[in-house]
Amino acid sequence: MSDTVIHAEAVSKRYIIRHNRLSHLTLRDSLSAGVKRLLGRGGSAQQEEFWALRDVSFAVERGSRIGIIGRNGAGKSTLLKVLSRITPPTEGRITIKGRVASLLEVGTGFHPDLTGRENIYMNGAILGMKRHEIRAKFDEIVAFAEVDRFLDTPVKRYSSGMFVRLAFAVAAHLEPEILIVDEVLAVGDAEFQKKCLGKMHDVSTGEGRTVFFVSHNMAAIENLCTHAIYMTRGKVTKVGPARDVVDLYVRKGGSTDLANARAVGAVFELMRVRAGTPEGAPLTPLKPAIIELQFRSTRAISDASAHVLFEDLNGSPVFGLDSCDFVARTGLAANESATLRFNVASLPLQPGPYRVRLWLKSQGEHLIWEVPDIFDVTVEAASVYGGRAIERQYHGTAAAVVTASLERQMEVAA
């Protein structure tokens, strides 16, 4: 009898992206476009296909611990959503044997108005467990999550850390055959992350359950996982022993280009974003870093500038860069592109995931465009620095030595 619990065959997932270039125009432009559409002379909104997954195939044996790695936008989270049956594949087939519990985002599967106690029982019922089975695991869940004082409080009043602790405890203790965990664990503190990794190891080795784990922490992938799947732009690049797959990922430079970093506004067009070391490796605490933006102006402007903001997963700003502080006033001709490069001598960020927000500006033209997409980037843990040392050195506001340059590239569209 086969011991395969998950079998993916040529799985693909397609999304339709609609582009509406009118969203940032003036009221006069919008009214004019509306009249043209009524007269039959207006064009319809453009759209394109985006394949988040393409021909993904693999098989997973019972009791395996599978790490999924890849650059931002590689399709890792989409794959987990397909495995969790949150979204169906556009093409292909996935066969799953057993109950699946997933922890993909903070709050997933929890009703905000219910208490912690009520949500535990609700999640158990969703997994098909009887009330006495949930009651038998109840004390273990509460002890693991360390939220006993707040069990009868609606979870909408929980902090993000409390939410994640309870959500992971529920997912891990209610005995699903397959446990799926995304990068959401990064919201918790270091001690709890270590506790979660230990629990995932225990349920796999001791109870024969299968674990899927997405992380940008390569050390955690190597220590926890037996095998790994390396994804690139929605496709599987390599499947194999975790150490071999991680080595390939590191040799290829990890994640430096922020995938899908392209957006169009009324005046500015963002073409590319890169974040990494000068050698092309992932960002690392206290090491040199380069943050690079390539953008275009659709009309002549007297000065071009940009603002970059790193936020933690709670949305709190932790590190910001503004080119106005470093670069002299630089004008751009119509359809001229530019590359703005921030050189950070020593990156003042602790290891972990961050969200990057971008603004393109022209003070002379009184233009400020906030790029609608928020990009994910991860600062990798450095083996030569312990997490505690980083925390002691950068507790509170940190200063960084930064230089910047803005280079013009005339690329007038035909």
Short mmCIF file of C-alpha atoms in Angstrom, two decimals:
data_model
loop_
_atom_site.label_atom_id
_atom_site.label_comp_id
_atom_site.label_asym_id
_atom_site.label_seq_id
_atom_site.Cartn_x
_atom_site.Cartn_y
_atom_site.Cartn_z
CA MET A 1 0.00 0.00 0.00
CA SER A 2 1.38 3.41 -0.99
CA ASP A 3 2.34 5.76 1.85
CA THR A 4 1.92 8.88 -0.30
CA VAL A 5 -0.37 11.42 1.38
CA ILE A 6 -0.11 14.26 -1.16
CA HIS A 7 0.27 13.86 -4.91
CA ALA A 8 0.29 16.97 -7.12
CA GLU A 9 0.04 16.44 -10.86
CA ALA A 10 0.75 19.38 -13.24
CA VAL A 11 -0.96 21.87 -10.93
CA SER A 12 -1.37 25.39 -12.30
CA LYS A 13 -3.15 28.44 -10.88
CA ARG A 14 -4.14 31.42 -13.03
CA TYR A 15 -5.34 34.86 -11.96
CA ILE A 16 -6.71 37.63 -14.15
CA ILE A 17 -5.10 41.03 -13.48
CA ARG A 18 -7.06 44.04 -14.66
CA HIS A 19 -5.29 47.32 -15.37
CA ASN A 20 -7.30 50.49 -15.07
CA ARG A 21 -5.07 53.41 -15.95
CA LEU A 22 -7.88 55.87 -15.16
CA SER A 23 -7.72 55.33 -11.42
CA HIS A 24 -5.24 58.16 -10.78
CA LEU A 25 -6.45 60.72 -13.36
CA THR A 26 -8.15 64.02 -12.61
CA LEU A 27 -11.93 64.43 -12.45
CA ARG A 28 -11.88 66.13 -15.86
CA ASP A 29 -9.97 63.21 -17.43
CA SER A 30 -12.34 60.67 -15.87
CA LEU A 31 -15.42 62.55 -17.12
CA SER A 32 -13.92 62.85 -20.60
CA ALA A 33 -13.15 59.12 -20.69
CA GLY A 34 -16.71 58.35 -19.55
CA VAL A 35 -18.20 60.42 -22.38
CA LYS A 36 -15.93 58.65 -24.90
CA ARG A 37 -17.11 55.26 -23.66
CA LEU A 38 -20.75 56.35 -24.03
CA LEU A 39 -20.01 57.37 -27.61
CA GLY A 40 -18.32 54.05 -28.27
CA ARG A 41 -14.84 55.53 -28.63
CA GLY A 42 -13.41 54.60 -25.26
CA GLY A 43 -11.19 51.59 -24.74
CA SER A 44 -12.02 48.96 -22.15
CA ALA A 45 -9.81 48.23 -19.15
CA GLN A 46 -6.80 46.13 -20.06
CA GLN A 47 -6.26 42.77 -18.45
CA GLU A 48 -3.63 40.06 -18.48
CA GLU A 49 -3.22 36.52 -17.26
CA PHE A 50 -0.89 35.83 -14.37
CA TRP A 51 0.10 32.24 -13.64
CA ALA A 52 1.00 32.04 -9.96
CA LEU A 53 1.67 28.28 -10.35
CA ARG A 54 2.66 26.45 -13.52
CA ASP A 55 2.91 22.66 -13.94
CA VAL A 56 3.79 21.93 -10.31
CA SER A 57 4.22 18.21 -9.63
CA PHE A 58 5.49 16.35 -6.56
CA ALA A 59 4.65 13.52 -4.18
CA VAL A 60 4.95 13.58 -0.38
CA GLU A 61 5.24 10.56 1.88
CA ARG A 62 3.58 10.26 5.28
CA GLY A 63 5.65 11.73 8.13
CA SER A 64 7.76 13.96 5.86
CA ARG A 65 8.64 17.52 6.82
CA ILE A 66 8.67 19.58 3.63
CA GLY A 67 10.16 23.07 3.43
CA ILE A 68 9.06 25.35 0.60
CA ILE A 69 11.55 28.05 -0.33
CA GLY A 70 11.94 30.61 -3.08
CA ARG A 71 12.00 34.28 -3.82
CA ASN A 72 9.11 36.57 -2.95
CA GLY A 73 6.33 35.98 -5.48
CA ALA A 74 7.61 32.51 -6.42
CA GLY A 75 4.20 30.94 -5.69
CA LYS A 76 4.88 29.46 -2.25
CA SER A 77 1.82 30.89 -0.50
CA THR A 78 -0.39 30.16 -3.51
CA LEU A 79 0.71 26.53 -3.40
CA LEU A 80 -0.20 26.32 0.30
CA LYS A 81 -3.63 27.81 -0.40
CA VAL A 82 -4.23 25.20 -3.09
CA LEU A 83 -3.07 22.42 -0.74
CA SER A 84 -5.36 23.81 1.98
CA ARG A 85 -8.28 23.80 -0.48
CA ILE A 86 -8.79 27.52 0.02
CA THR A 87 -8.54 28.05 -3.73
CA PRO A 88 -8.85 25.39 -6.45
CA PRO A 89 -6.19 24.85 -9.12
CA THR A 90 -6.95 26.15 -12.61
CA GLU A 91 -5.35 23.08 -14.15
CA GLY A 92 -4.02 19.79 -12.82
CA ARG A 93 -5.02 17.68 -9.84
CA ILE A 94 -4.04 17.29 -6.19
CA THR A 95 -4.82 14.11 -4.25
CA ILE A 96 -4.73 14.45 -0.45
CA LYS A 97 -5.22 11.67 2.09
CA GLY A 98 -6.16 12.90 5.55
CA ARG A 99 -7.34 15.99 7.38
CA VAL A 100 -5.50 19.26 6.70
CA ALA A 101 -4.94 22.05 9.24
CA SER A 102 -3.32 25.22 7.93
CA LEU A 103 -1.91 28.37 9.47
CA LEU A 104 -1.46 30.79 6.58
CA GLU A 105 -2.28 34.29 7.86
CA VAL A 106 -2.93 35.87 11.24
CA GLY A 107 -6.60 35.26 11.98
CA THR A 108 -7.21 32.58 9.37
CA GLY A 109 -9.97 30.20 10.53
CA PHE A 110 -10.85 32.24 13.64
CA HIS A 111 -14.03 34.22 14.19
CA PRO A 112 -13.05 37.58 15.71
CA ASP A 113 -16.19 37.90 17.85
CA LEU A 114 -15.81 34.46 19.44
CA THR A 115 -13.63 33.87 22.48
CA GLY A 116 -10.44 31.85 22.42
CA ARG A 117 -12.29 28.94 24.03
CA GLU A 118 -15.09 29.03 21.45
CA ASN A 119 -12.65 29.24 18.55
CA ILE A 120 -10.80 26.14 19.77
CA TYR A 121 -14.02 24.12 19.68
CA MET A 122 -15.08 25.62 16.35
CA ASN A 123 -11.77 24.69 14.70
CA GLY A 124 -11.97 21.18 16.07
CA ALA A 125 -15.48 20.80 14.67
CA ILE A 126 -14.29 22.01 11.26
CA LEU A 127 -11.66 19.26 11.33
CA GLY A 128 -14.41 16.72 12.02
CA MET A 129 -13.47 16.06 15.65
CA LYS A 130 -16.08 15.24 18.27
CA ARG A 131 -16.49 17.45 21.33
CA HIS A 132 -14.95 14.93 23.74
CA GLU A 133 -11.90 14.61 21.44
CA ILE A 134 -11.40 18.38 21.50
CA ARG A 135 -11.88 18.46 25.28
CA ALA A 136 -9.13 15.86 25.68
CA LYS A 137 -6.68 18.19 23.89
CA PHE A 138 -7.98 21.44 25.36
CA ASP A 139 -5.55 21.79 28.28
CA GLU A 140 -2.55 21.03 26.06
CA ILE A 141 -3.61 23.72 23.59
CA VAL A 142 -4.05 26.35 26.31
CA ALA A 143 -0.74 25.48 27.98
CA PHE A 144 1.15 25.62 24.68
CA ALA A 145 -0.40 28.94 23.62
CA GLU A 146 0.05 30.54 27.06
CA VAL A 147 -3.23 32.45 26.76
CA ASP A 148 -5.11 30.94 29.72
CA ARG A 149 -5.89 34.36 31.23
CA PHE A 150 -7.60 35.48 28.02
CA LEU A 151 -9.48 32.32 27.04
CA ASP A 152 -12.88 33.95 27.51
CA THR A 153 -11.94 37.18 25.72
CA PRO A 154 -12.99 37.69 22.07
CA VAL A 155 -9.94 37.03 19.90
CA LYS A 156 -10.37 40.38 18.12
CA ARG A 157 -8.87 41.89 21.28
CA TYR A 158 -5.78 39.67 21.08
CA SER A 159 -2.43 41.00 20.00
CA SER A 160 -1.00 39.50 16.79
CA GLY A 161 1.44 37.46 18.88
CA MET A 162 -1.35 35.99 21.04
CA PHE A 163 -3.37 35.26 17.93
CA VAL A 164 -0.55 33.32 16.32
CA ARG A 165 0.25 31.38 19.51
CA LEU A 166 -3.33 30.19 19.85
CA ALA A 167 -3.77 29.51 16.12
CA PHE A 168 -0.62 27.37 15.96
CA ALA A 169 -1.52 25.52 19.15
CA VAL A 170 -4.95 24.68 17.75
CA ALA A 171 -3.56 23.56 14.38
CA ALA A 172 -0.80 21.42 15.89
CA HIS A 173 -2.75 19.75 18.71
CA LEU A 174 -6.07 18.89 17.06
CA GLU A 175 -4.40 15.98 15.28
CA PRO A 176 -4.66 16.72 11.56
CA GLU A 177 -2.79 14.28 9.37
CA ILE A 178 -1.25 17.20 7.43
CA LEU A 179 -0.08 20.47 9.02
CA ILE A 180 0.58 23.46 6.75
CA VAL A 181 2.37 26.53 8.16
CA ASP A 182 3.28 29.70 6.27
CA GLU A 183 5.72 32.46 7.33
CA VAL A 184 3.08 33.71 9.80
CA LEU A 185 5.14 32.28 12.68
CA ALA A 186 7.52 35.20 12.25
CA VAL A 187 4.98 37.37 14.10
CA GLY A 188 5.78 35.50 17.33
CA ASP A 189 8.83 36.04 19.50
CA ALA A 190 12.03 34.02 19.06
CA GLU A 191 11.28 31.70 22.00
CA PHE A 192 7.84 30.81 20.65
CA GLN A 193 9.21 30.23 17.14
CA LYS A 194 11.69 27.74 18.62
CA LYS A 195 8.83 26.08 20.50
CA CYS A 196 6.78 25.79 17.28
CA LEU A 197 9.66 24.28 15.32
CA GLY A 198 10.13 21.71 18.08
CA LYS A 199 6.42 20.86 18.03
CA MET A 200 6.39 20.40 14.24
CA HIS A 201 9.36 18.05 14.55
CA ASP A 202 7.63 16.08 17.31
CA VAL A 203 4.29 15.62 15.51
CA SER A 204 6.15 14.40 12.44
CA THR A 205 8.60 11.97 14.03
CA GLY A 206 6.45 10.83 16.93
CA GLU A 207 2.98 10.81 15.42
CA GLY A 208 3.70 10.29 11.71
CA ARG A 209 2.08 13.52 10.59
CA THR A 210 3.16 15.41 7.49
CA VAL A 211 4.34 19.03 7.79
CA PHE A 212 4.57 21.72 5.10
CA PHE A 213 6.57 24.75 6.19
CA VAL A 214 7.30 27.98 4.28
CA SER A 215 10.12 30.15 5.57
CA HIS A 216 12.87 32.50 4.43
CA ASN A 217 15.00 31.31 7.35
CA MET A 218 17.27 28.76 5.70
CA ALA A 219 18.67 27.57 9.04
CA ALA A 220 15.15 26.67 10.21
CA ILE A 221 14.45 24.85 6.94
CA GLU A 222 17.65 22.79 7.23
CA ASN A 223 17.11 21.96 10.91
CA LEU A 224 13.42 21.05 10.67
CA CYS A 225 12.76 19.69 7.19
CA THR A 226 13.68 16.35 5.68
CA HIS A 227 13.02 17.57 2.13
CA ALA A 228 12.46 20.90 0.41
CA ILE A 229 10.82 22.31 -2.71
CA TYR A 230 12.55 25.26 -4.39
CA MET A 231 10.13 27.37 -6.44
CA THR A 232 10.89 30.01 -9.05
CA ARG A 233 8.16 32.10 -10.70
CA GLY A 234 5.47 29.54 -10.03
CA LYS A 235 7.47 26.53 -11.16
CA VAL A 236 9.35 23.85 -9.24
CA THR A 237 13.10 24.33 -9.71
CA LYS A 238 14.25 21.47 -7.49
CA VAL A 239 12.84 18.87 -5.10
CA GLY A 240 15.15 16.90 -2.85
CA PRO A 241 16.86 16.65 0.56
CA ALA A 242 16.53 19.94 2.41
CA ARG A 243 20.27 20.66 2.63
CA ASP A 244 20.81 20.13 -1.13
CA VAL A 245 17.87 22.35 -2.07
CA VAL A 246 18.91 25.11 0.35
CA ASP A 247 22.47 25.02 -1.03
CA LEU A 248 21.12 25.54 -4.56
CA TYR A 249 18.92 28.42 -3.40
CA VAL A 250 21.83 30.15 -1.64
CA ARG A 251 24.14 29.67 -4.64
CA LYS A 252 21.58 31.36 -6.87
CA GLY A 253 21.67 34.40 -4.61
CA GLY A 254 18.41 33.95 -2.75
CA SER A 255 15.87 36.72 -3.11
CA THR A 256 17.13 40.11 -4.25
CA ASP A 257 14.69 41.20 -6.98
CA LEU A 258 11.24 41.74 -5.48
CA ALA A 259 8.99 39.69 -7.74
CA ASN A 260 6.13 41.43 -9.57
CA ALA A 261 7.60 44.81 -8.62
CA ARG A 262 5.91 46.66 -11.46
CA ALA A 263 3.14 49.20 -11.10
CA VAL A 264 1.73 52.02 -13.23
CA GLY A 265 0.38 55.37 -12.06
CA ALA A 266 -0.79 58.51 -13.81
CA VAL A 267 2.73 59.99 -14.01
CA PHE A 268 5.16 57.38 -12.67
CA GLU A 269 5.76 53.76 -13.60
CA LEU A 270 7.68 51.50 -11.23
CA MET A 271 9.70 49.03 -13.28
CA ARG A 272 11.93 47.14 -10.86
CA VAL A 273 12.92 46.90 -7.21
CA ARG A 274 15.96 45.15 -5.80
CA ALA A 275 17.00 44.64 -2.20
CA GLY A 276 20.12 42.70 -1.26
CA THR A 277 23.83 42.86 -0.59
CA PRO A 278 26.26 44.32 -3.15
CA GLU A 279 27.19 40.72 -4.07
CA GLY A 280 23.54 39.87 -4.82
CA ALA A 281 22.88 37.82 -1.67
CA PRO A 282 19.83 38.31 0.61
CA LEU A 283 19.78 41.16 3.11
CA THR A 284 21.74 40.42 6.29
CA PRO A 285 21.88 42.33 9.61
CA LEU A 286 24.84 44.72 10.05
CA LYS A 287 26.08 43.99 6.51
CA PRO A 288 26.19 46.38 3.51
CA ALA A 289 22.92 46.57 1.61
CA ILE A 290 21.65 48.04 -1.65
CA ILE A 291 18.05 49.15 -2.15
CA GLU A 292 17.50 49.92 -5.82
CA LEU A 293 14.45 51.24 -7.68
CA GLN A 294 14.04 51.64 -11.41
CA PHE A 295 11.19 53.88 -12.52
CA ARG A 296 9.97 56.01 -15.42
CA SER A 297 8.16 59.33 -15.72
CA THR A 298 5.48 59.57 -18.42
CA ARG A 299 5.95 63.34 -18.66
CA ALA A 300 8.71 65.84 -17.98
CA ILE A 301 9.20 66.67 -14.32
CA SER A 302 11.60 69.11 -12.69
CA ASP A 303 12.77 66.72 -9.99
CA ALA A 304 12.31 63.04 -9.18
CA SER A 305 12.65 61.38 -5.80
CA ALA A 306 11.55 58.31 -3.89
CA HIS A 307 10.82 57.21 -0.35
CA VAL A 308 11.33 53.65 0.88
CA LEU A 309 9.85 52.43 4.15
CA PHE A 310 10.46 49.09 5.88
CA GLU A 311 7.65 47.97 8.21
CA ASP A 312 7.36 44.97 10.50
CA LEU A 313 4.45 42.56 10.12
CA ASN A 314 2.39 44.66 12.53
CA GLY A 315 2.65 47.64 10.18
CA SER A 316 5.03 49.61 12.41
CA PRO A 317 7.75 51.57 10.55
CA VAL A 318 11.27 50.43 11.43
CA PHE A 319 13.58 51.92 8.77
CA GLY A 320 13.06 54.61 6.15
CA LEU A 321 15.06 56.12 3.29
CA ASP A 322 14.26 59.27 1.32
CA SER A 323 16.33 60.24 -1.71
CA CYS A 324 15.75 63.95 -1.00
CA ASP A 325 18.14 63.57 1.93
CA PHE A 326 20.97 62.27 -0.27
CA VAL A 327 20.52 63.18 -3.95
CA ALA A 328 20.62 66.61 -5.59
CA ARG A 329 17.58 67.77 -7.56
CA THR A 330 17.34 65.70 -10.76
CA GLY A 331 14.85 66.33 -13.55
CA LEU A 332 13.50 63.75 -15.99
CA ALA A 333 12.28 64.16 -19.55
CA ALA A 334 9.07 62.54 -20.73
CA ASN A 335 9.41 58.74 -20.86
CA GLU A 336 12.88 58.90 -19.35
CA SER A 337 13.71 56.21 -16.83
CA ALA A 338 15.97 56.44 -13.81
CA THR A 339 17.66 54.10 -11.35
CA LEU A 340 17.82 55.20 -7.72
CA ARG A 341 20.27 53.28 -5.56
CA PHE A 342 20.57 53.53 -1.77
CA ASN A 343 23.85 52.18 -0.36
CA VAL A 344 23.50 51.27 3.30
CA ALA A 345 26.85 50.68 5.01
CA SER A 346 25.41 48.52 7.81
CA LEU A 347 21.77 47.38 7.67
CA PRO A 348 20.11 48.20 11.03
CA LEU A 349 17.44 45.49 10.89
CA GLN A 350 17.02 42.29 12.87
CA PRO A 351 16.53 38.97 11.06
CA GLY A 352 12.98 38.30 9.92
CA PRO A 353 10.33 39.28 7.36
CA TYR A 354 9.46 42.90 6.55
CA ARG A 355 7.08 44.72 4.25
CA VAL A 356 8.39 47.46 1.98
CA ARG A 357 6.27 50.44 0.96
CA LEU A 358 7.34 52.82 -1.82
CA TRP A 359 6.52 56.38 -2.84
CA LEU A 360 7.64 58.14 -6.05
CA LYS A 361 7.58 61.93 -5.83
CA SER A 362 8.26 65.27 -7.44
CA GLN A 363 8.31 68.15 -5.03
CA GLY A 364 8.47 70.73 -7.82
CA GLU A 365 5.37 69.26 -9.48
CA HIS A 366 3.62 68.60 -6.14
CA LEU A 367 3.29 64.92 -7.02
CA ILE A 368 3.28 62.06 -4.53
CA TRP A 369 2.38 58.58 -5.77
CA GLU A 370 2.19 55.73 -3.30
CA VAL A 371 2.91 52.48 -5.12
CA PRO A 372 -0.25 50.39 -4.54
CA ASP A 373 1.64 47.14 -3.96
CA ILE A 374 3.39 46.31 -0.69
CA PHE A 375 6.45 44.13 -1.21
CA ASP A 376 7.77 41.40 1.08
CA VAL A 377 11.45 41.11 1.88
CA THR A 378 13.33 39.00 4.41
CA VAL A 379 16.49 39.81 6.36
CA GLU A 380 18.39 36.55 6.71
CA ALA A 381 19.97 35.52 10.01
CA ALA A 382 23.76 35.78 9.85
CA SER A 383 25.73 32.89 11.33
CA VAL A 384 28.35 35.25 12.76
CA TYR A 385 25.81 37.23 14.77
CA GLY A 386 23.37 35.78 17.26
CA GLY A 387 19.83 37.08 17.34
CA ARG A 388 20.31 38.25 20.92
CA ALA A 389 23.35 40.33 20.00
CA ILE A 390 21.44 42.02 17.19
CA GLU A 391 18.57 42.77 19.55
CA ARG A 392 20.86 44.30 22.16
CA GLN A 393 22.69 46.44 19.66
CA TYR A 394 19.57 47.71 17.92
CA HIS A 395 17.04 48.03 20.66
CA GLY A 396 15.12 51.16 19.71
CA THR A 397 15.88 53.59 16.91
CA ALA A 398 19.00 52.79 14.92
CA ALA A 399 21.14 55.05 12.77
CA ALA A 400 22.63 53.92 9.47
CA VAL A 401 25.32 55.36 7.24
CA VAL A 402 23.63 55.81 3.86
CA THR A 403 24.66 57.23 0.50
CA ALA A 404 22.53 57.34 -2.63
CA SER A 405 22.75 57.99 -6.35
CA LEU A 406 20.20 58.62 -9.08
CA GLU A 407 21.18 57.78 -12.66
CA ARG A 408 19.13 58.89 -15.68
CA GLN A 409 18.58 56.58 -18.65
CA MET A 410 16.91 58.05 -21.70
CA GLU A 411 14.49 55.39 -22.95
CA VAL A 412 11.84 57.23 -24.90
CA ALA A 413 9.02 54.89 -25.88
CA ALA A 414 8.29 54.56 -29.58
#
